[in-house]
XYZ file of C-alpha atoms in Angstrom:
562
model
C 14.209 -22.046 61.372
C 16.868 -20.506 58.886
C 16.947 -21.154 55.519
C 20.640 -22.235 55.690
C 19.323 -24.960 58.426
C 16.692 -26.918 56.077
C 18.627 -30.287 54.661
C 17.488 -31.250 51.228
C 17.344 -34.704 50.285
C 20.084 -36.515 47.834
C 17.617 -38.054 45.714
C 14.689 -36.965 43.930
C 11.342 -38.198 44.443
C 8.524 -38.895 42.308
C 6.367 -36.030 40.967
C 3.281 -38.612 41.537
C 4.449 -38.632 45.277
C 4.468 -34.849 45.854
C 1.169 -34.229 47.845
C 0.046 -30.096 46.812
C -2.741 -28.630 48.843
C -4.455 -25.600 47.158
C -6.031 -23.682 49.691
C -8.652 -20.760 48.593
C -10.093 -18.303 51.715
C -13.418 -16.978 52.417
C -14.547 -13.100 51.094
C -15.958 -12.189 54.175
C -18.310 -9.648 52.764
C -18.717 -9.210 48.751
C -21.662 -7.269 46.712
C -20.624 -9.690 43.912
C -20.332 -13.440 43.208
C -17.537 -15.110 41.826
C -15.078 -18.043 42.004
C -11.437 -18.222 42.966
C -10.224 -19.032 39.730
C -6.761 -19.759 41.007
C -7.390 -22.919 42.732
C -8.756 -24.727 39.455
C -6.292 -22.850 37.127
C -2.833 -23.575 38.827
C -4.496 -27.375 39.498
C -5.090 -27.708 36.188
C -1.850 -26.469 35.267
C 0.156 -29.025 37.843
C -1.810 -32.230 36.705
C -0.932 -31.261 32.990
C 2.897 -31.322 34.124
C 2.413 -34.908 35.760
C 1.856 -33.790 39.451
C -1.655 -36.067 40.267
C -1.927 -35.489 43.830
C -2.834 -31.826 43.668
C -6.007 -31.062 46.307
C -8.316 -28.089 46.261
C -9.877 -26.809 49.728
C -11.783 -23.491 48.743
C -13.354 -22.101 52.303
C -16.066 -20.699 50.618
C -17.566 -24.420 50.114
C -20.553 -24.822 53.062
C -18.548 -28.323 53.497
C -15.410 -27.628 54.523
C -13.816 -26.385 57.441
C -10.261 -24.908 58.785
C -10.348 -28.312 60.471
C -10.509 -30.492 57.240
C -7.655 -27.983 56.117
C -5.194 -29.535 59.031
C -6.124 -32.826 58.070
C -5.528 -32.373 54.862
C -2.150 -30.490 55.225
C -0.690 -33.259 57.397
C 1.184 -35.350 54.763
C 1.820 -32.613 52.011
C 4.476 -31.714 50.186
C 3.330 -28.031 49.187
C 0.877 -25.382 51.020
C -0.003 -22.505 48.899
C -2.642 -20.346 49.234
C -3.497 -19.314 46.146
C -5.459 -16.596 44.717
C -5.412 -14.253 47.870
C -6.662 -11.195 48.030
C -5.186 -8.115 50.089
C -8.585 -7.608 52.319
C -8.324 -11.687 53.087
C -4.656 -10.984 54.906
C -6.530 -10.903 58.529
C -7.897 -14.817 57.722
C -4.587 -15.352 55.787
C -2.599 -14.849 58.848
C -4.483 -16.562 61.258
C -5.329 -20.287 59.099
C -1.542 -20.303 58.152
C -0.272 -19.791 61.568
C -2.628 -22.645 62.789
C -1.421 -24.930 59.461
C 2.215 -24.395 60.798
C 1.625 -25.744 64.716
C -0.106 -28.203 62.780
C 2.801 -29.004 60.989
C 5.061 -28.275 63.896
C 3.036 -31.322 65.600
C 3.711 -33.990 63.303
C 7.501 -33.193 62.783
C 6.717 -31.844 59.425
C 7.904 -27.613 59.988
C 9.792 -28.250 56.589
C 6.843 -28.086 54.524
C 6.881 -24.090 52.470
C 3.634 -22.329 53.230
C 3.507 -20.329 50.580
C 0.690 -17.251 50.017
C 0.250 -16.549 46.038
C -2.293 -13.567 44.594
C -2.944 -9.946 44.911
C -1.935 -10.369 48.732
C 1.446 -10.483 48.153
C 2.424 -7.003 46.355
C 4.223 -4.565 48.966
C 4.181 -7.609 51.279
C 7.820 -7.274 53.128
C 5.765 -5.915 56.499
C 3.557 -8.499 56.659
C 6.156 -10.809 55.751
C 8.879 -9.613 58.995
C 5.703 -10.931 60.866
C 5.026 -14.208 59.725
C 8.044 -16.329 59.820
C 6.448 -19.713 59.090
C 5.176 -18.485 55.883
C 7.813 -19.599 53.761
C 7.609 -16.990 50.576
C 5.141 -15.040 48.613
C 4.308 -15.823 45.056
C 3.454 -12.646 43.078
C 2.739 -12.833 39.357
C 0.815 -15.379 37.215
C 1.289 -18.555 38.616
C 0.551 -21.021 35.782
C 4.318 -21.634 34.906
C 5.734 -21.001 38.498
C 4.202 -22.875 40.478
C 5.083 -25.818 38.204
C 8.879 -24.765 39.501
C 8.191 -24.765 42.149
C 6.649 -28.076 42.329
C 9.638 -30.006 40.393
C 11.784 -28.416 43.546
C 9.710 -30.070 46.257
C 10.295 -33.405 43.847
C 13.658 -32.706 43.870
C 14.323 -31.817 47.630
C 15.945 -28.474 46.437
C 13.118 -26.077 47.015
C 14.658 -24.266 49.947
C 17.798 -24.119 47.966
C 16.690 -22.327 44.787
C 14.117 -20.288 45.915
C 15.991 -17.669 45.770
C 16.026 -17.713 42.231
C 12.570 -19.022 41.460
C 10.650 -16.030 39.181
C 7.918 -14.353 41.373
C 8.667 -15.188 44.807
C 9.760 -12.945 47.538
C 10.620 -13.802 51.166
C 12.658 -13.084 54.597
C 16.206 -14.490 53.702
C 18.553 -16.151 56.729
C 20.315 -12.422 56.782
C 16.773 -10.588 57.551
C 16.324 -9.270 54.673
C 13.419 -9.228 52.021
C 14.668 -10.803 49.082
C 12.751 -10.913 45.804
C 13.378 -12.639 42.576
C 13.039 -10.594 39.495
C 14.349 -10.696 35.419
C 17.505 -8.767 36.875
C 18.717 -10.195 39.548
C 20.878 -6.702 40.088
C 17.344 -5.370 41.798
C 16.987 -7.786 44.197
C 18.920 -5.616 46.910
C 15.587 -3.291 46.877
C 12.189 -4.032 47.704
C 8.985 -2.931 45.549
C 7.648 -5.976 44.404
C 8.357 -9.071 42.326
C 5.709 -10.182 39.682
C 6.225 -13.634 38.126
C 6.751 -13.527 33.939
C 3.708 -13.567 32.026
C 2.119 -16.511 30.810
C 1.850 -15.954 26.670
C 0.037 -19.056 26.486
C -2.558 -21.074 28.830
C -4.413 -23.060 26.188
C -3.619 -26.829 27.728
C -5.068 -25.421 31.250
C -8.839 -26.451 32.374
C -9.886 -23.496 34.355
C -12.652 -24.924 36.102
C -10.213 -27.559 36.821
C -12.242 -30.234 39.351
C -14.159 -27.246 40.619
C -16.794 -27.760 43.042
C -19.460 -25.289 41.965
C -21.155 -23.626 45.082
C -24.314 -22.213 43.848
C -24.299 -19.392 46.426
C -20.612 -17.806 45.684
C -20.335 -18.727 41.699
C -24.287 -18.299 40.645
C -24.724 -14.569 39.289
C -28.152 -13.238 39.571
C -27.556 -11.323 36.402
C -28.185 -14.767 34.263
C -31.471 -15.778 34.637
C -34.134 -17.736 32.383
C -37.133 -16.168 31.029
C -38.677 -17.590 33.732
C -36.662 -16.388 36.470
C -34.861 -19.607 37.191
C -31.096 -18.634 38.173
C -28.519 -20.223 35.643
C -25.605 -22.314 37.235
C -22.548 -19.977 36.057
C -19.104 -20.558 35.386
C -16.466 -17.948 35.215
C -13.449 -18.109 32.052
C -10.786 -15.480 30.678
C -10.340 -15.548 28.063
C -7.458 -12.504 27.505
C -4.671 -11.665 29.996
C -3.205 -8.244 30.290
C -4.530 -4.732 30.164
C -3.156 -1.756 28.197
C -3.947 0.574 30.576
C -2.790 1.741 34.027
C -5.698 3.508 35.831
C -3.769 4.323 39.242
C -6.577 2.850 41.405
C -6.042 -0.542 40.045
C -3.625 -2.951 40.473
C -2.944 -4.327 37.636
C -1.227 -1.513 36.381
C 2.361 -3.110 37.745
C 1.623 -5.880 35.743
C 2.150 -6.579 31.276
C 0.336 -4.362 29.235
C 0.311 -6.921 26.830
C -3.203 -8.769 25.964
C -3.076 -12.422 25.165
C -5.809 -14.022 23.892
C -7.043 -17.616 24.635
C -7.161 -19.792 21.647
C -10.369 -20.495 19.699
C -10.345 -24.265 20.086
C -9.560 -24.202 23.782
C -11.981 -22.441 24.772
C -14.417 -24.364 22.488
C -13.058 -27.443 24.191
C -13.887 -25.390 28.171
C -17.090 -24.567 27.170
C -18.295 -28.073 25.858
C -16.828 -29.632 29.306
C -19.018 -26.727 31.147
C -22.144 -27.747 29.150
C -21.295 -31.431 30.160
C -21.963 -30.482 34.087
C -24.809 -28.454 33.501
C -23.079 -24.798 33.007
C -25.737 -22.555 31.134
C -23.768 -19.223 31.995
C -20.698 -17.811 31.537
C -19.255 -14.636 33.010
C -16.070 -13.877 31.172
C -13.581 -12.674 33.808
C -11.344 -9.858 31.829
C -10.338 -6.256 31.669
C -11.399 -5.106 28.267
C -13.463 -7.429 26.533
C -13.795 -5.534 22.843
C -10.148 -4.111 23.462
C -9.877 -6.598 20.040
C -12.990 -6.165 18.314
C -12.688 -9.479 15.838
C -11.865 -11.603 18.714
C -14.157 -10.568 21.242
C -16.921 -10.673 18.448
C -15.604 -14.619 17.218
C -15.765 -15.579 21.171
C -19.733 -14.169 21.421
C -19.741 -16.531 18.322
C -18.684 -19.308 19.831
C -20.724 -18.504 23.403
C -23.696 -18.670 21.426
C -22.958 -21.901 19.687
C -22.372 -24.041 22.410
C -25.374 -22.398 23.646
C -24.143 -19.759 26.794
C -25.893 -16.571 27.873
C -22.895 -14.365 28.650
C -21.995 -11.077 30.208
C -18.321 -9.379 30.358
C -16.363 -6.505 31.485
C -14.939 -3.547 28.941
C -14.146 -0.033 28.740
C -16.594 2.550 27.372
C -14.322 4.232 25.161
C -13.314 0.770 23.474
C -17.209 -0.347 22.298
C -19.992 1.252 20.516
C -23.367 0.506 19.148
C -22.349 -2.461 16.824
C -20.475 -4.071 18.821
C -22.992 -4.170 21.205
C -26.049 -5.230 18.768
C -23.839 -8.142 17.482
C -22.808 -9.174 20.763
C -26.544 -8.942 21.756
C -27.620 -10.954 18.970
C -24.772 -13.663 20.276
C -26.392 -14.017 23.140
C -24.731 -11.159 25.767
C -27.332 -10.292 28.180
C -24.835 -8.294 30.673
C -21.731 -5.429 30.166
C -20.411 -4.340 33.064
C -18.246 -0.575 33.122
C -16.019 0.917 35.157
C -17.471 4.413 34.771
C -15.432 5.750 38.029
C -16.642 9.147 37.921
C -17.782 11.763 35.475
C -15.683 14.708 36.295
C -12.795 15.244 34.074
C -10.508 16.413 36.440
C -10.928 12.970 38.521
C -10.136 11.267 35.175
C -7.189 12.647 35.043
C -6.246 12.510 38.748
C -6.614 8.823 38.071
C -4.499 8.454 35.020
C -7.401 7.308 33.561
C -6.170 7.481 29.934
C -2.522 7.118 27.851
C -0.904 9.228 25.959
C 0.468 12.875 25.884
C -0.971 15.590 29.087
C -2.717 17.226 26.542
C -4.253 14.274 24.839
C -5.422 12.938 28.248
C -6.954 15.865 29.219
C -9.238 16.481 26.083
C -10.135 12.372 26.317
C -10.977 13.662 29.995
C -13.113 16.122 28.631
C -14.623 14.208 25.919
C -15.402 11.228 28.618
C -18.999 12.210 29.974
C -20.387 12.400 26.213
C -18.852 8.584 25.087
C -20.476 7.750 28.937
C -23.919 9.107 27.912
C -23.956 7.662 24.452
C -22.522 4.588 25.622
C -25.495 3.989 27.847
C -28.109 5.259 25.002
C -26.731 2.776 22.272
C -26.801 -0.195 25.187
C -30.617 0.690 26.166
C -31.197 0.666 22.358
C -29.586 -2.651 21.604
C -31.100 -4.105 24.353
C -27.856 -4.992 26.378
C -28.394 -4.900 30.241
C -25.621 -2.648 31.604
C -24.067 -1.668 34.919
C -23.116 2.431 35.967
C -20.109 1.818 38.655
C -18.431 4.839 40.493
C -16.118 5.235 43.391
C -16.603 7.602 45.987
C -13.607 10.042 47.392
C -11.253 9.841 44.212
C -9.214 13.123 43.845
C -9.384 15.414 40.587
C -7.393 17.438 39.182
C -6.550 21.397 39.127
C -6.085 22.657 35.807
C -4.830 26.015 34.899
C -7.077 29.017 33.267
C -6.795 27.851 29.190
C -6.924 23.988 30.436
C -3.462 22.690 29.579
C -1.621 21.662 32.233
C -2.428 20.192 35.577
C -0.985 22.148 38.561
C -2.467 20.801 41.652
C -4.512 17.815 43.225
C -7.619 18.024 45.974
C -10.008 15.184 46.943
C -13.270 15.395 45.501
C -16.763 16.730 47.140
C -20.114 15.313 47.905
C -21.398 17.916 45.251
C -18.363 16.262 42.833
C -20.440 12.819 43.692
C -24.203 13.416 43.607
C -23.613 15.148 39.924
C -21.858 12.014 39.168
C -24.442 9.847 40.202
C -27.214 12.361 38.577
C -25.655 12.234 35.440
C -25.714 8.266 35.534
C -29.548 8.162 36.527
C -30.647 10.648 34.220
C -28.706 10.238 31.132
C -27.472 6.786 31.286
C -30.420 5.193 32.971
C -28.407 1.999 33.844
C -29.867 -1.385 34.605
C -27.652 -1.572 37.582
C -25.925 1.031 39.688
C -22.706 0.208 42.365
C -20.328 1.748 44.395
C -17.055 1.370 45.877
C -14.943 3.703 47.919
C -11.337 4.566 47.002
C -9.136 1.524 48.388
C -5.555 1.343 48.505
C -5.018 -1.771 46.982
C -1.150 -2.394 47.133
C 0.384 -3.025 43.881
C -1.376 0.645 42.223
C -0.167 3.701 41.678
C -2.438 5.077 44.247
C -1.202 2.538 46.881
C 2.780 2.375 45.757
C 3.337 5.605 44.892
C 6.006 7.507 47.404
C 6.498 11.334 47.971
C 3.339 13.866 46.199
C 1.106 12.122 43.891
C -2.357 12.630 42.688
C -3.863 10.371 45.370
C -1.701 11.561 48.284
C -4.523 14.052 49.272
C -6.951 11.353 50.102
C -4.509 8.696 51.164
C -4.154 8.438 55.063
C -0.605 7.942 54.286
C -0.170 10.862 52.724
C 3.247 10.854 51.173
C 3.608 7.169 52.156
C 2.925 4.348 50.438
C 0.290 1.903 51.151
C 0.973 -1.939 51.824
C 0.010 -5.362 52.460
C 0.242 -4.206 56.013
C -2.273 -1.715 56.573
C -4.761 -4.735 55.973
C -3.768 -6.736 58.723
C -4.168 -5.233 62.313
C -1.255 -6.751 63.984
C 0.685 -5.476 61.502
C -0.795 -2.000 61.891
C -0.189 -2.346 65.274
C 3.668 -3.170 65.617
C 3.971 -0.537 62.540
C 1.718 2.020 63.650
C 0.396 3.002 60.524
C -2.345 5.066 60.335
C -5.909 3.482 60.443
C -9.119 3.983 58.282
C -11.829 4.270 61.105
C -14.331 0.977 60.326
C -17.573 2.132 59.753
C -20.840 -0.711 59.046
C -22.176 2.453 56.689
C -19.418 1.820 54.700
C -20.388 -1.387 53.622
C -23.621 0.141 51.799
C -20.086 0.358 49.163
C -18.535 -2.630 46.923
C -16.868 -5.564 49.567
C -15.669 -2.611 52.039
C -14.628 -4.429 55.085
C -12.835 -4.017 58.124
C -8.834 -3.319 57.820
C -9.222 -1.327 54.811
C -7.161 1.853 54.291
C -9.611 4.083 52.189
C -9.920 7.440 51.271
C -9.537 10.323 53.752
C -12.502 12.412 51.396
C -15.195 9.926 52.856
C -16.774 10.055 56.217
C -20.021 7.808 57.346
C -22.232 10.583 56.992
C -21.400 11.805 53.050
C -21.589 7.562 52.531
C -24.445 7.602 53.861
C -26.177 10.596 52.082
C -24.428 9.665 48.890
C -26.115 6.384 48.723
C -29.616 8.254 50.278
C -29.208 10.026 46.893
C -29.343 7.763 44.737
C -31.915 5.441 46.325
C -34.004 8.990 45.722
C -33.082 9.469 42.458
C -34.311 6.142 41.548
C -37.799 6.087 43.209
C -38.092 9.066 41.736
C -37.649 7.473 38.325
C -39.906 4.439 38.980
C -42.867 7.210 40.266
C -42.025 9.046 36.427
C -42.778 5.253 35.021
C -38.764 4.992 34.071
C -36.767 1.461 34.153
C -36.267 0.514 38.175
C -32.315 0.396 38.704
C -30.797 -1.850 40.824
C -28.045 -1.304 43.477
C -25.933 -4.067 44.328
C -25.754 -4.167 48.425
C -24.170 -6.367 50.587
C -26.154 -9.438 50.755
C -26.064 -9.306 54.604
C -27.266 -5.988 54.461
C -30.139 -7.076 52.970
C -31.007 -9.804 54.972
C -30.659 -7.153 57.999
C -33.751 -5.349 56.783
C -31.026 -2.018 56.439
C -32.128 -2.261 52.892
C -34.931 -3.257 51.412
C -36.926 -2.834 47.983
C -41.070 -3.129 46.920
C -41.833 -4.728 43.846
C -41.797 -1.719 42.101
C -37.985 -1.683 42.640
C -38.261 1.584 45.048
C -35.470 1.535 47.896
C -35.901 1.792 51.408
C -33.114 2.247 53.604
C -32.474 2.565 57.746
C -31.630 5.572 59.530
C -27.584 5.678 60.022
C -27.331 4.816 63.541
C -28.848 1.574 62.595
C -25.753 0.569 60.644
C -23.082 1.501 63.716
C -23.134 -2.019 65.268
C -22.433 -3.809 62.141
C-alpha cells in the first residue's frame, strides 16, 4: 500500500490508548553476554512522556515465542524492533514479514513496522525488499521515538514521517527517502542518524527488564566463592571521540555526554532493590574523563557493585587503574586490535595530523605492554582482543607518509598474538575477524580505501544487504564463504561479509597458536589465560580445557558441519 493511500484520522487519540510493542531478536551465536538495552531504554523513555501501554518481547527470554509476538502485535498501535543488529537482518526479515500477514489478517496492515538499531545504516537494499516494513529508525532513539509515538496518537504518523529526525524509508515515488538536519540531502542516500540525545537522566535503563540469567549474567563477576553475580548492564557516557574505521560508531557524535551523578545513584539503588550485585558499564572509553570515570567507581562501590568497563589503552594508566581497583573494578576490557603499526594506521586508529598518527602508531605496542604490566600489578583482571585479517599500511623509506595498503599475514597475526601472551600476559584473550559492519569507514567507504584490499567488495561499499541472503541474492553481491571454523572468532555467523585475508585454515592455525602459546605458559607455571569461545562450541566438545586451564581443540574437519 502507498503512502499517499493510508487515511489518518481527524481526531487525536489518547496517548494512554496507543498500544507500543518493543520487540528485541535473538543473537544467534555470541562469545559474550549482554542485554538489549534498547528495549528497557526507549520503554523507559515512552512511559516518562505519558505513553503506559508500552510492551517489551525480548526473544532471547526462554518464555517467549514468535507466537506470543503475533498475539501480542494484534491490537497495537506501534511495532518497532528496536535495538537490531546488522547480523540479526536474516531473523529481522523473516518475524516482520510473519507480524505483517498477521496484521494483514485482522484488517490492521496500517500499523508502521518499524526496525530501529545498528541494522538500519546503508539499509536502502534491504529496504526495496521489504515493503511492509514501514521505515528504519537510525540514531539514538530516546527522543524519536517519543515523535513518533505522539504521531500514532495523533493519526498523522504516515503523514509526517517524512520529516521525523532519523528515519529513512521507500517513499510512494520509489525512492529511499531519509530525514536529516538539512533537508537539502535528502535527494541522496548514505544514511540518516537521529540527533543526539545531550541528556537521558529521567530514563530507567533497565526499564521493567526481565533479567535472563543466561544472556545478561557475565562470568567475569563472580564471588569469592565462585557463585556467578546477577549483572546488570548501564552507560553511563554517550559518544566517542574517535573514528577507528572498523567501527561503526564513527558516523555517529564525537561528543561524550556523561550521565548525571544522582541518576545513576538513583539506577543503581533500584538494581540493588532486585538483587543486582554487578554492573558492566556498557561504553566506549570509560577514563576518556578521568574525574568522572573515577567519581562513578566511587559511587559503584558505595552502593556496593563489583564492576568492569570498556576503555582505550592510551587513555588509562597505573593510577587510574589502582583507584579504580580499590573502588571495586574487577574487569577492563581493550580493544588492542593488533600490534603492528602499520595496521594502526590502516585502521585510522588515532586523530590528528599523518605524521602524528604514525609516531602514536609506532609508540602503540610499548603503552600496550605497559598497559598490561601496570594492570597485572594493580591487580585489575584484563582482556587482550585482536582481529584477524585487518590491512596495514605501506610506509615509505624515512616513515612519513603512507603510500599503499595490503591485507595483513598469518606471520602479521601470530607476532600479534605472541606479543600479547608474552608481554601482556592477559587474563583473557579473544578474537574477531574483520566484519563489515555498515555504518564504518571500512563498510561505507566507496572507490580505494585502506580496507578495500580485504573487502570482498573491493571498491564497493558494504551494506545492510550483504547480511541478508535474499538480498544477496536479487543483488548479487559477492558472498563471504560460511565456514563453522570461523566461529572459533567473536559472534561470526552465517551472512557475514568478512575479510578476504582470512581463510578456514589460517583461522584455524591462528587460534591453534595461541591455545599453544598458552599451555605452554601454564607448563612454565605462568597465569592460565582464557579464550572466550562460542558457548556452543564448547558444549560440542570442539573445545575443551583441564583444570589447569590448558586448551584442547578438534581437528578442522570436525568444525565443517557446523
Amino acid at each position: 500500500m502507498l503512502l499517499s493511500e493510508i487515511q489518518s484520522p481527524k481526531t487525536y487519540i489518547h496517548i494512554n490508548s496507543i498500544k507500543i510493542v518493543l520487540i528485541g531478536e535473538f543473537i544467534k551465536h555470541r562469545s559474550f553476554n549482554g542485554a538489549n538495552k534498547a528495549l528497557p531504554v526507549l520503554a523507559s523513555s515512552l512511559v516518562n512522556a505519558g505513553f503506559s501501554q508500552v510492551v517489551q518481547l525480548d526473544l532471547e527470554r526462554l518464555d517467549l515465542n514468535l507466537n506470543d509476538v503475533l498475539n501480542e502485535i494484534i491490537n497495537a498501535d506501534l511495532i518497532i524492533f528496536a535495538g537490531c543488529l546488522t547480523t540479526q537482518w536474516p531473523e529481522i526479515d523473516e518475524h516482520s514479514s510473519k507480524i505483517f500477514l498477521q496484521l494483514q489478517k485482522h484488517g490492521r496492515e496500517n500499523v508502521p513496522i518499524l526496525v530501529g538499531g545498528y541494522a538500519t545504516k546503508s539499509v536502502e537494499d534491504i529496504a526495496r525488499m521489504t515493503p511492509w516494513i514501514t521505515a528504519f529508525c537510525d540514531g539514538e532513539g530516546e527522543e524519536s521515538i517519543v515523535e513518533i509515538a505522539h504521531t500514532i496518537a495523533k493519526g498523522t504518523f504516515y503523514k509526517e514521517m517524512k520529516y521525523l529526525p532519523g528515519l529513512c524509508f521507500m517513499n510512494q515515488n520509489g525512492k529511499f527517502h531519509r530525514v536529516t538536519f538539512d533537508d537539502s540531502k535528502n535527494a541522496v542516500f548514505h544514511r540518516t542518524i537521529a540527533p543526539r540525545v545531550n541528556n537521558f537522566d529521567d530514563i530507567d535503563q533497565n526499564f521493567d527488564l526481565v533479567h535472563i540469567p543466561q544472556v545478561h549474567d557475565m562470568n567475569i563477576f563472580k564471588s569469592l566463592d565462585g557463585r556467578q553475580l546477577k549483572t546488570a548492564q548501564i552507560f553511563t557516557q554517550r559518544g566517542c571521540p574517535w573514528q577507528c574505521g572498523f567501527c561503526n560508531k564513527s558516523s555517529e557524535s564525537n561528543n561524550v555526554v556523561r550521565l548525571s551523578e544522582a541518576s545513576f545513584r538513583r539506577q543503581l539503588k533500584k538494581l540493588k532493590e532486585r538483587n543486582y550485585e554487578a554492573v558492566y558499564l556498557d561504553v566506549d572509553t570509560f577514563t576518556v574523563h578521568d574525574k568522572a570515570a573515577k567519581r562513578e567507581a566511587e559511587i559503584l562501590k558505595e552502593e556496593g557493585f563489583v564492576w568492569g568497563s570498556n576503555t582505550r589503552i592510551d587513555k588509562i594508566n597505573y593510577e587510574q587503574m589502582c583507584y579504580l581497583v580499590e573502588n571495586n573494578c574487577v574487569y577492563m576490557f581493550f580493544g588492542v586490535e593488533h600490534t603492528l603499526p602499520e595496521v594502526s594506521l590502516a585502521s585510522h586508529k588515532f586523530n590528528g595530523s599523518v605524521s602524528s598518527q604514525i609516531q602514536q602508531a609506532f609508540d602503540y605496542p610499548t603503552k600496550i605492554a605497559r598497559v598490561f604490566q601496570d594492570m597485572n600489578q594493580a591487580g585489575l583482571p584484563s582482556s587482550y582482543f585482536l582481529i584477524l585479517g585487518l590491512p596495514k599500511a605501506h610506509l615509505n623509506d624515512d616513515r612519513t607518509e603512507i603510500i599503499g595498503y595490503e591485507p595483513t599475514t598469518f606471520a602479521d597475526d601470530i607476532q600479534a598474538i605472541r606479543f600479547g601472551i608474552e608481554k601482556c600476559n592477559p587474563d583473557f584473550l579473544n578474537f574477531n575477524i574483520l566484519r563489515f559492519m555498515p555504518g564504518s569507514m571500512a563498510a561505507d567507504t566507496v572507490g580505494d580505501c585502506s580496507y578495500s584490499c580485504v573487502r570482498p567488495s573491493g571498491k564497493q561499499p558494504i551494506t545492510a544487504g550483504y547480511f541478508l541472503p535474499r538480498t544477496v541474492k536479487h543483488y548479487g553481491y559477492p558472498q563471504s564463504q560460511e565456514y563453522g571454523v570461523y566461529r572459533l572468532c567473536e559472534s561470526v555467523s552465517r551472512y557475514q561479509p568478512i575479510t578476504t585475508a582470512m581463510n578456514p585454515q589460517r583461522v584455524y592455525d591462528t587460534i591453534c597458536y595461541a591455545m599453544q602459546l598458552i599451555n605452554t605458559k601454564i607448563d612454565r607455571g605462568g597465569k592460565a589465560t582464557k579464550l572466550f569461545i562460542d558457548r556452543d562450541l564448547l558444549a560440542l566438545g570442539l573445545v575443551s580445557q583441564d583444570e589447569r586451564g590448558k586448551y584442547t581443540i578438534a581437528p578442522l574437519e570436525d568444525f565443517a558441519n557446523l
